Short mmCIF file of C-alpha atoms in Angstrom, two decimals:
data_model
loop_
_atom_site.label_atom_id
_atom_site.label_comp_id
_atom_site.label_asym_id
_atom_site.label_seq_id
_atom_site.Cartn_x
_atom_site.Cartn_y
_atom_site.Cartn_z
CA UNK O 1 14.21 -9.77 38.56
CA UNK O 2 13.47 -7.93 42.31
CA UNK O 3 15.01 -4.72 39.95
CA UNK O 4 12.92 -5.39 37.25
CA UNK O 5 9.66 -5.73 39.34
CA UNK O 6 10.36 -2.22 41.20
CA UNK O 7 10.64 -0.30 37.84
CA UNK O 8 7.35 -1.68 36.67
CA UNK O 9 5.30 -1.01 39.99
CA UNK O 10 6.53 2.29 40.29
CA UNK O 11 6.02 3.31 36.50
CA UNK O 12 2.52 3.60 35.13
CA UNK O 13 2.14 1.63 31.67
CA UNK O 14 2.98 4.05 29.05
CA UNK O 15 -0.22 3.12 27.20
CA UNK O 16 -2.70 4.64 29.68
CA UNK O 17 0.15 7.60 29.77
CA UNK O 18 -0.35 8.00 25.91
CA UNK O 19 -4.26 7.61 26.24
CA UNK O 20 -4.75 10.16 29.29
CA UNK O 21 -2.47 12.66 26.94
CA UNK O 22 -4.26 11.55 23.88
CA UNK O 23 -7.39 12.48 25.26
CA UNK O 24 -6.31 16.14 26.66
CA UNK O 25 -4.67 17.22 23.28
CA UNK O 26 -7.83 15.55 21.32
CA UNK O 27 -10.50 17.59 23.31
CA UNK O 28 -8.29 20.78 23.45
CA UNK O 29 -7.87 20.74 19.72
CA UNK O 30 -11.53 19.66 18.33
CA UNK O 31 -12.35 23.05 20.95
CA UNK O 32 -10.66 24.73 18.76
CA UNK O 33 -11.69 23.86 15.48
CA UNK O 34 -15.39 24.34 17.05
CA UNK O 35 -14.11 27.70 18.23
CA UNK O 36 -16.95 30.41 16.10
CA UNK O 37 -14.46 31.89 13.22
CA UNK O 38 -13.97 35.39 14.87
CA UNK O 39 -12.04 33.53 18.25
CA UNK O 40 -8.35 33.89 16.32
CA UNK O 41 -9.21 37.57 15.64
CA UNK O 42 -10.53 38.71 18.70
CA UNK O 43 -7.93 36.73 20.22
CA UNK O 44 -5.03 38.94 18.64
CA UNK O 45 -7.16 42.38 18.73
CA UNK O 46 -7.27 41.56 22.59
CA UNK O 47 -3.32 40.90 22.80
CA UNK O 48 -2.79 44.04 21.33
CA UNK O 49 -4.44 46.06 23.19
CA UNK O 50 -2.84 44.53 26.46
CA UNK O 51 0.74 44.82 24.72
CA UNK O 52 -0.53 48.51 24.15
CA UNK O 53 -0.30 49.21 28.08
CA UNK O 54 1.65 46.44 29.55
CA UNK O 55 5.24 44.99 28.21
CA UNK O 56 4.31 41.36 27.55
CA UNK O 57 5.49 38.50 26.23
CA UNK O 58 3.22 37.53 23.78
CA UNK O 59 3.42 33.69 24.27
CA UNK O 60 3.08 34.59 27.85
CA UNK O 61 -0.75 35.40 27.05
CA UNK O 62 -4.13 32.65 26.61
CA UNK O 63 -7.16 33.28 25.52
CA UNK O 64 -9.40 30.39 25.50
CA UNK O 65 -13.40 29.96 25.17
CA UNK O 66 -14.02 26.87 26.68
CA UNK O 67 -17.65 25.26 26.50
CA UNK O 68 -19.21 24.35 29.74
CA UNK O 69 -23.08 23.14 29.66
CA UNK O 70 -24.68 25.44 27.86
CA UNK O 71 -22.48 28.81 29.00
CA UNK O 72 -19.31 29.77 26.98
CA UNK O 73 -16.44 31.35 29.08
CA UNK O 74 -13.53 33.59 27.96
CA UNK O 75 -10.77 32.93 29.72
CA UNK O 76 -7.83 35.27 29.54
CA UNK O 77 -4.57 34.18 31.33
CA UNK O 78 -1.48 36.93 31.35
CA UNK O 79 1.63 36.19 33.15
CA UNK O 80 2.79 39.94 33.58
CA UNK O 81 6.47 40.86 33.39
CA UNK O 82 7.94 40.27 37.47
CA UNK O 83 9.36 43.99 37.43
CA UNK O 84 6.22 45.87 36.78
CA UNK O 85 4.73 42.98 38.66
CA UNK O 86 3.86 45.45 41.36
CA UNK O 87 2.51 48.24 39.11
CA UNK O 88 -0.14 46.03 37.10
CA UNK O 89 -3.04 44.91 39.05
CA UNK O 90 -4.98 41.62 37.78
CA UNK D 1 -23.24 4.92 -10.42
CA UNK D 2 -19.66 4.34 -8.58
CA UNK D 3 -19.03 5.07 -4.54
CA UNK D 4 -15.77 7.08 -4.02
CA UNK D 5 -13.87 6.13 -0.70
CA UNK D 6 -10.78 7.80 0.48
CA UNK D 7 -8.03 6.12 1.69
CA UNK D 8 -6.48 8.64 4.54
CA UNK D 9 -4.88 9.17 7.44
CA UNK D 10 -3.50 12.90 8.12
CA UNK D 11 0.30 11.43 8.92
CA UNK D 12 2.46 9.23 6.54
CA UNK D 13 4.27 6.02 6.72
CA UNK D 14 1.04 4.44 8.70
CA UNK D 15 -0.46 2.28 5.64
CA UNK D 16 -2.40 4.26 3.37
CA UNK D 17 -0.76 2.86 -0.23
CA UNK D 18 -0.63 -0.78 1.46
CA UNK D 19 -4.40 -0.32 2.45
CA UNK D 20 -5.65 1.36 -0.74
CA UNK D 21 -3.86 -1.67 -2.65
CA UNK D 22 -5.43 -4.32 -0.52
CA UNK D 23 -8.84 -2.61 -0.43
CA UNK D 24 -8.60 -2.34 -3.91
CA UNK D 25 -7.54 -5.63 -4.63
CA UNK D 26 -9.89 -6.91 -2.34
CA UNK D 27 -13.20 -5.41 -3.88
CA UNK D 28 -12.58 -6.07 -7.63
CA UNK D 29 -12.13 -9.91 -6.16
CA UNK D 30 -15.04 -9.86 -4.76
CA UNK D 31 -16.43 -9.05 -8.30
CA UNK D 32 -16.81 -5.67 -8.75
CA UNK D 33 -15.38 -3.56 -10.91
CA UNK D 34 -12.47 -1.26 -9.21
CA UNK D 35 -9.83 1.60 -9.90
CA UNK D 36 -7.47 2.50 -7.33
CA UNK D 37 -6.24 6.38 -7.47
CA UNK D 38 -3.11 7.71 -6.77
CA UNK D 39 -3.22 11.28 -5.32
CA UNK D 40 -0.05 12.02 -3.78
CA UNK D 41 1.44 13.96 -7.23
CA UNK D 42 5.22 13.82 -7.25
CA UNK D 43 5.85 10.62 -4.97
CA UNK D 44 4.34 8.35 -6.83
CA UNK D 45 4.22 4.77 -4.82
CA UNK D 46 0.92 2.95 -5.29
CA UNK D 47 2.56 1.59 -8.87
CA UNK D 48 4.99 -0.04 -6.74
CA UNK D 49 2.76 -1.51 -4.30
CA UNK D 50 0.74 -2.78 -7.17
CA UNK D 51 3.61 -4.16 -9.28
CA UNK D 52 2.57 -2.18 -12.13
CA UNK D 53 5.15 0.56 -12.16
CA UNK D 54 6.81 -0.29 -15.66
CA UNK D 55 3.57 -0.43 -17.35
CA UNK D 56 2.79 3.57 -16.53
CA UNK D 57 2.94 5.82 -19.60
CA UNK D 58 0.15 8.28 -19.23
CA UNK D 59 -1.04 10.11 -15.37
CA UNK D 60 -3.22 11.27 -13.40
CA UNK D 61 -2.77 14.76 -14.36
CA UNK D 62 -2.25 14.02 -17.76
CA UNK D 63 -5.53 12.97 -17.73
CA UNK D 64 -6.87 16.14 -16.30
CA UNK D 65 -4.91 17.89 -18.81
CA UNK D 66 -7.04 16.18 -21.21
CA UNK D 67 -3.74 14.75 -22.62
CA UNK D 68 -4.96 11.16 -22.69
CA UNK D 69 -8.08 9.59 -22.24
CA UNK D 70 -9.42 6.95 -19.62
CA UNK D 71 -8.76 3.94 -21.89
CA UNK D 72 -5.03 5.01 -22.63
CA UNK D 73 -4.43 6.26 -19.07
CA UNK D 74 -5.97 3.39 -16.50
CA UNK D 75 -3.64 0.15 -15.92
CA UNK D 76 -5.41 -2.83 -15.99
CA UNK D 77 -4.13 -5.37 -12.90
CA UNK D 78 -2.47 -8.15 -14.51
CA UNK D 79 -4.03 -10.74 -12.34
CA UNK D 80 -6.99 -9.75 -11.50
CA UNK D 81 -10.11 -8.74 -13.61
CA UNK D 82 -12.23 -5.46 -12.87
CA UNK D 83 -9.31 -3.91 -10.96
CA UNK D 84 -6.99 -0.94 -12.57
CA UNK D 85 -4.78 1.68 -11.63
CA UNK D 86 -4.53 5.39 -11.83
CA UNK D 87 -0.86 6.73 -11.54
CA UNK D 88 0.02 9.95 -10.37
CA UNK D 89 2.26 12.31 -12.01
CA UNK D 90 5.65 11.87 -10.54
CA UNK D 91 7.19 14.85 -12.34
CA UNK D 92 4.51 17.73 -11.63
CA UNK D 93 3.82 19.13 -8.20
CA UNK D 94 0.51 18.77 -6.34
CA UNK D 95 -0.53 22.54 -7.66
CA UNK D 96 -1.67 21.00 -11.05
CA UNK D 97 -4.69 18.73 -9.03
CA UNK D 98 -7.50 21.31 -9.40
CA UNK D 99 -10.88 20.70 -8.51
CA UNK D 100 -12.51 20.62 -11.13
CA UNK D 101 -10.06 18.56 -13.26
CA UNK D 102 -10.38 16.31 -10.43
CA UNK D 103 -14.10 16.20 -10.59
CA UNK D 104 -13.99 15.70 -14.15
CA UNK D 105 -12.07 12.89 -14.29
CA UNK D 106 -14.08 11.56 -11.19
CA UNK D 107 -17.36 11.88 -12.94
CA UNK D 108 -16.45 9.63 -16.08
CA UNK D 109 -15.39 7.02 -13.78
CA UNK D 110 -18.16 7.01 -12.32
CA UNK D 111 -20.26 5.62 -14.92
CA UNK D 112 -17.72 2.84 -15.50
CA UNK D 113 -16.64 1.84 -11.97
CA UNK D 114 -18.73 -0.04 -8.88
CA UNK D 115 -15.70 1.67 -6.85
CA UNK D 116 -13.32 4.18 -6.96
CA UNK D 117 -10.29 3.99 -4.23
CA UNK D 118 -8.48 7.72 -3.49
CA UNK D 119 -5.45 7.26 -2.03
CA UNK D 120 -4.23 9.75 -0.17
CA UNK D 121 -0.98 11.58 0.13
CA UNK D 122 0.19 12.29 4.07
CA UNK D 123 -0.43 15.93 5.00
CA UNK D 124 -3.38 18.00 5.11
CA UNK D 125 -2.49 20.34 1.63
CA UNK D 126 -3.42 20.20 -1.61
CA UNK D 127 -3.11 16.25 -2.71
CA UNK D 128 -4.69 15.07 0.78
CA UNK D 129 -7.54 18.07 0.49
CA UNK D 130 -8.24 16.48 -3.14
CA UNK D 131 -8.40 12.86 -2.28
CA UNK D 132 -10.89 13.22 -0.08
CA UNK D 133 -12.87 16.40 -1.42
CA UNK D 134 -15.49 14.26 -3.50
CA UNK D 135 -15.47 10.79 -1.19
CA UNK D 136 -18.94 9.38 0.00
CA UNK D 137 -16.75 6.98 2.91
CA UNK D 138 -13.24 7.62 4.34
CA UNK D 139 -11.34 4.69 5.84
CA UNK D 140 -8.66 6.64 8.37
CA UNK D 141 -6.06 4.69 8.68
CA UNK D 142 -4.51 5.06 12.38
CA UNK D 143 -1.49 3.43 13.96
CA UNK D 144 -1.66 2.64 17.87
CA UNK D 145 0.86 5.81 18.73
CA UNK D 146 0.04 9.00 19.63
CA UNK D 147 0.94 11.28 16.61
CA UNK D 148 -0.95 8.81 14.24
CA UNK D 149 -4.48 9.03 16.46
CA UNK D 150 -4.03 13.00 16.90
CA UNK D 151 -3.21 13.30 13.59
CA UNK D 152 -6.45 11.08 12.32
CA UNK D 153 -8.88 13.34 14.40
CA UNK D 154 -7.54 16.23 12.57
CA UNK D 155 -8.44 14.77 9.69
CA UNK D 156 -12.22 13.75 11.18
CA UNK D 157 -12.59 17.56 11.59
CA UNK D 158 -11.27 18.07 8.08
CA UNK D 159 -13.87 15.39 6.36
CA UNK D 160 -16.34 16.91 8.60
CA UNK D 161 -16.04 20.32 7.34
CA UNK D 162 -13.94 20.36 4.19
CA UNK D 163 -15.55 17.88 1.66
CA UNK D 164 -17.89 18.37 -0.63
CA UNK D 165 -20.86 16.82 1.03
CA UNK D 166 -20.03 18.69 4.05
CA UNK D 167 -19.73 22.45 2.18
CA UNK D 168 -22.96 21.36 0.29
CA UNK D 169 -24.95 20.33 3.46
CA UNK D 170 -25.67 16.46 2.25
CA UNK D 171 -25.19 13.68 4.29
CA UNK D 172 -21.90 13.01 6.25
CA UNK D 173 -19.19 10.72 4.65
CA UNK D 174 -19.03 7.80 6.43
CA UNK D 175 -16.07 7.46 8.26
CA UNK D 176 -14.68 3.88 9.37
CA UNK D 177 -11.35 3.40 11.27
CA UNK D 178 -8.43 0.97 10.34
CA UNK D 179 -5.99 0.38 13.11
CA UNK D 180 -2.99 -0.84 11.40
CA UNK D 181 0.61 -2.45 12.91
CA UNK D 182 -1.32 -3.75 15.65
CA UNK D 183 0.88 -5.59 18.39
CA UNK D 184 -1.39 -7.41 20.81
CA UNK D 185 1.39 -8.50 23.20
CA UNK D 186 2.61 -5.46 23.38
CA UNK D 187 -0.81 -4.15 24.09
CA UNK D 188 -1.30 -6.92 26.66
CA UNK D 189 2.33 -5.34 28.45
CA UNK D 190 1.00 -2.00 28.29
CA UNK D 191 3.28 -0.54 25.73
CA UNK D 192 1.00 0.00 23.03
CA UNK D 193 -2.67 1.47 23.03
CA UNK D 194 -5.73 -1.00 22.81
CA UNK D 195 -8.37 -0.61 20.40
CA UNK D 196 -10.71 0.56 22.57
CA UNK D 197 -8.41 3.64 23.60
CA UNK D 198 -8.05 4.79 20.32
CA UNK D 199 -11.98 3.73 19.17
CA UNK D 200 -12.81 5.97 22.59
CA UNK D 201 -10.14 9.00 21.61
CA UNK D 202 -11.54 8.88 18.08
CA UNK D 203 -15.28 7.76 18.27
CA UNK D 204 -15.98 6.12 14.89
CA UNK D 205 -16.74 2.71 13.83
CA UNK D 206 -14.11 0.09 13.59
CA UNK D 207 -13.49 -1.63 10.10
CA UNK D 208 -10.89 -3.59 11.02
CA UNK D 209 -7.55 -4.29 12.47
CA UNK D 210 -4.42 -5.03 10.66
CA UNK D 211 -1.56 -7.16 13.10
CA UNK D 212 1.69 -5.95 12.55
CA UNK D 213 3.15 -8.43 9.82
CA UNK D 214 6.27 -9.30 7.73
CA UNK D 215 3.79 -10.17 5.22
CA UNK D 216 3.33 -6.73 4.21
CA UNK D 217 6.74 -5.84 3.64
CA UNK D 218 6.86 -9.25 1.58
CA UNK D 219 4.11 -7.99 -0.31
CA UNK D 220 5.97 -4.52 -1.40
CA UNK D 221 8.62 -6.45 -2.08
CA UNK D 222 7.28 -8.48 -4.56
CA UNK D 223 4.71 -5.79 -5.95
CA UNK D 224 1.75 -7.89 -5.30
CA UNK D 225 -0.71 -6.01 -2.61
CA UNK D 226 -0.75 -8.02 0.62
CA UNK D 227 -4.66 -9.18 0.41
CA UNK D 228 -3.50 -11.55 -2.26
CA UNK D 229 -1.33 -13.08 0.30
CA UNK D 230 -4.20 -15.56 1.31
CA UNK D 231 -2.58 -17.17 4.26
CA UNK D 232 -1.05 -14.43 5.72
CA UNK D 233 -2.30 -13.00 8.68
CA UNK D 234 -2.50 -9.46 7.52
CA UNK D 235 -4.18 -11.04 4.22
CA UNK D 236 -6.75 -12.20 5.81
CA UNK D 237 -7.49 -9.69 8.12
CA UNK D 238 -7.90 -7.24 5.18
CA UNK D 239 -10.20 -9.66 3.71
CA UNK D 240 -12.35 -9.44 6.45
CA UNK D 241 -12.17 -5.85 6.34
CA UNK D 242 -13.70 -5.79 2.89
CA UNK D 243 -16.10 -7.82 3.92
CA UNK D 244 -17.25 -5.61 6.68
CA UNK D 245 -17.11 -2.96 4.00
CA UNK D 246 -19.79 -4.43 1.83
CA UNK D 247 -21.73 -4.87 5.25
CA UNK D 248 -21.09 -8.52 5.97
CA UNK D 249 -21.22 -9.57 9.83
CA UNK D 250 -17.76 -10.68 10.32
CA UNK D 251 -15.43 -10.90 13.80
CA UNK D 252 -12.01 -9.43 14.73
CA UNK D 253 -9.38 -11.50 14.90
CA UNK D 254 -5.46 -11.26 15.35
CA UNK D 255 -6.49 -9.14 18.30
CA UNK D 256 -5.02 -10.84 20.85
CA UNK D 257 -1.95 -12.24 21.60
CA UNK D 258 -1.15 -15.82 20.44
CA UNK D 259 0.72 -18.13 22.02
CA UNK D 260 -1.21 -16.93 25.12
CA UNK D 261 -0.95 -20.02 26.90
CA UNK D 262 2.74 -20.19 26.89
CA UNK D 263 3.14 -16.42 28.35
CA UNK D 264 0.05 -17.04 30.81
CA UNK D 265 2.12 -19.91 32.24
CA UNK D 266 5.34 -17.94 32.57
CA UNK D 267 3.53 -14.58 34.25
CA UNK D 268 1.19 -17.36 36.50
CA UNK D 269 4.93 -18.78 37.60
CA UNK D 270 6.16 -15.54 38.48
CA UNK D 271 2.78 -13.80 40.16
CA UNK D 272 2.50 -17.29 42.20
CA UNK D 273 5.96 -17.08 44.84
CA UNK D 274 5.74 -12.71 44.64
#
């Protein structure tokens, strides 16, 4: 019993676990699909012309317009390659 | 002039055919005259569900095809007056729904029906895009578990911008949610979400809940849709949810655990020496 009450005091319920996830993916995806239509394009247009200068791994790149009051911000996250690390500048 | 409501849900194996076939069932007993559509072309099930699956001769697309008419085509319930059956094609694939075949055939049931019931394949292609293209209400049907609530929003966006009434700027469909396999004492240990989590996540109005129940696999089983099942607790909790359909007051229930008392004790007899 003493085993069984230290696994449930030190684990959160996995409902609230599934509700605070539930609640990220929900809001991240309805962004998205509220997104205006020419996000995916400019998205890939803007990959480009980063892969045009810097190696990159293209999953290694986010663009995201989030919504916050009533400004929109473009948000563009690049993990560079670690060599060139010290060539690029953010 | 019949109402068209669309039985969906985005992922599969959470309840659609069993809900269509009780919601079905459950408006032509309340009087009103009722056909129940299958849409998901090439896995054909609601037959099944509605014990009617050796009476089929003519389908769905058939129908479109203008290869039958209505008359030759619809399955009348053998029970139950008012209530018949659309089959889908189980040998064409989901390419051969068109729009305007489905429109077509939507339109002269129309004039004949109080209610026709679309239900949906899993999925968001073809079939699902469909069943819910010409609906006026959507009942999302949404397990308590995450890929079943993520899966329903998707579809809210879809019936938000993907129907008819939404590409022709007329009012919204109205959208109700259906939490089905509901487990309240395993909501009351934390291992399942409440319906408030997933009425928050998804923010639309409740229609009902359906407890997790042998009586619906009973019901496939035996062919005959679970609503008719009058004592059963998932019987009457779809009754109830018809009811709240045709805008009757009625309360939840099967929502929380039974045999409370017994468990209250046990936990009061533990949390009392700790």
């Amino acid at each position: 019993m003493s085993i069984l009450n230290i696994f449930r005091s030190s684990k959160k319920n996995t409902a609230s676990i599934a509700k605070e996830r539930l609640q990220i993916i929900v809001a991240h995806e309805r962004n998205q699909r509220s997104g205006p239509d020419y996000l995916p394009i400019l998205q890939k247009e803007l990959i480009d012309v980063i892969a045009k200068y810097v190696k990159i791994d293209r999953d290694q790149v986010k663009v995201e317009l989030d919504q916050q009051d009533d400004c929109s911000v473009l948000e563009l996250n690049i993990m560079l390659p670690e060599r060139e690390s010290n060539t690029e500048t953010a | 002039m019949a109402k068209i409501i669309v039985v969906t849900s985005g992922k599969g194996g959470v309840g659609k055919t069993t809900t269509s076939a009780a919601f079905a069932t459950g408006l032509a007993l309340r009087g009103f005259k009722t056909v129940v559509i299958d849409f998901d072309v090439g896995l054909r099930n609601l037959d099944l569900i509605m014990g009617c699956e050796r009476r089929v001769v003519y389908d769905f697309i058939n129908l479109i095809n203008e290869e039958s008419n209505l008359k030759q085509t619809l399955i009348r319930d053998k029970n139950i007056e008012n209530l018949y059956i659309l089959p889908a094609s189980q040998t064409r694939d989901k390419d051969a729904l068109t729009t305007e075949g489905v429109e077509k055939v939507l339109n002269k049931m129309k004039e004949e029906f109080d209610y026709i019931v679309c239900d949906s394949p899993a999925g968001i292609e073809k079939g699902a895009h469909m069943a819910l293209y010409f609906a006026d209400s959507a009942i999302v049907v949404t397990n308590p578990e995450v890929s079943s609530v993520r899966d329903s929003d998707r579809i809210l966006g879809i019936l938000s911008s993907k129907s008819k009434r939404a590409e022709e700027g007329e009012d919204r469909i109205t959208e109700h949610l259906l939490i089905t396999r509901y487990a309240p004492s395993r909501v009351d240990r934390g291992d399942m979400l409440a319906i408030k989590d997933i009425q928050d996540i998804l923010g639309i109005p409740l229609i009902g809940v359906i407890p997790e129940s042998q009586a619906v696999l009973k019901a496939s089983n035996a062919g005959v849709p679970v609503i008719r099942d009058e004592n059963s607790d998932a019987g009457i909790a779809y009754t109830d949810m018809v009811a709240r359909f045709l805008g009757e007051d009625v309360p939840m229930r099967f929502t929380t655990a039974e045999k409370r008392g017994f468990f209250k004790r046990l936990f009061n007899k533990e949390e009392v020496p700790a």
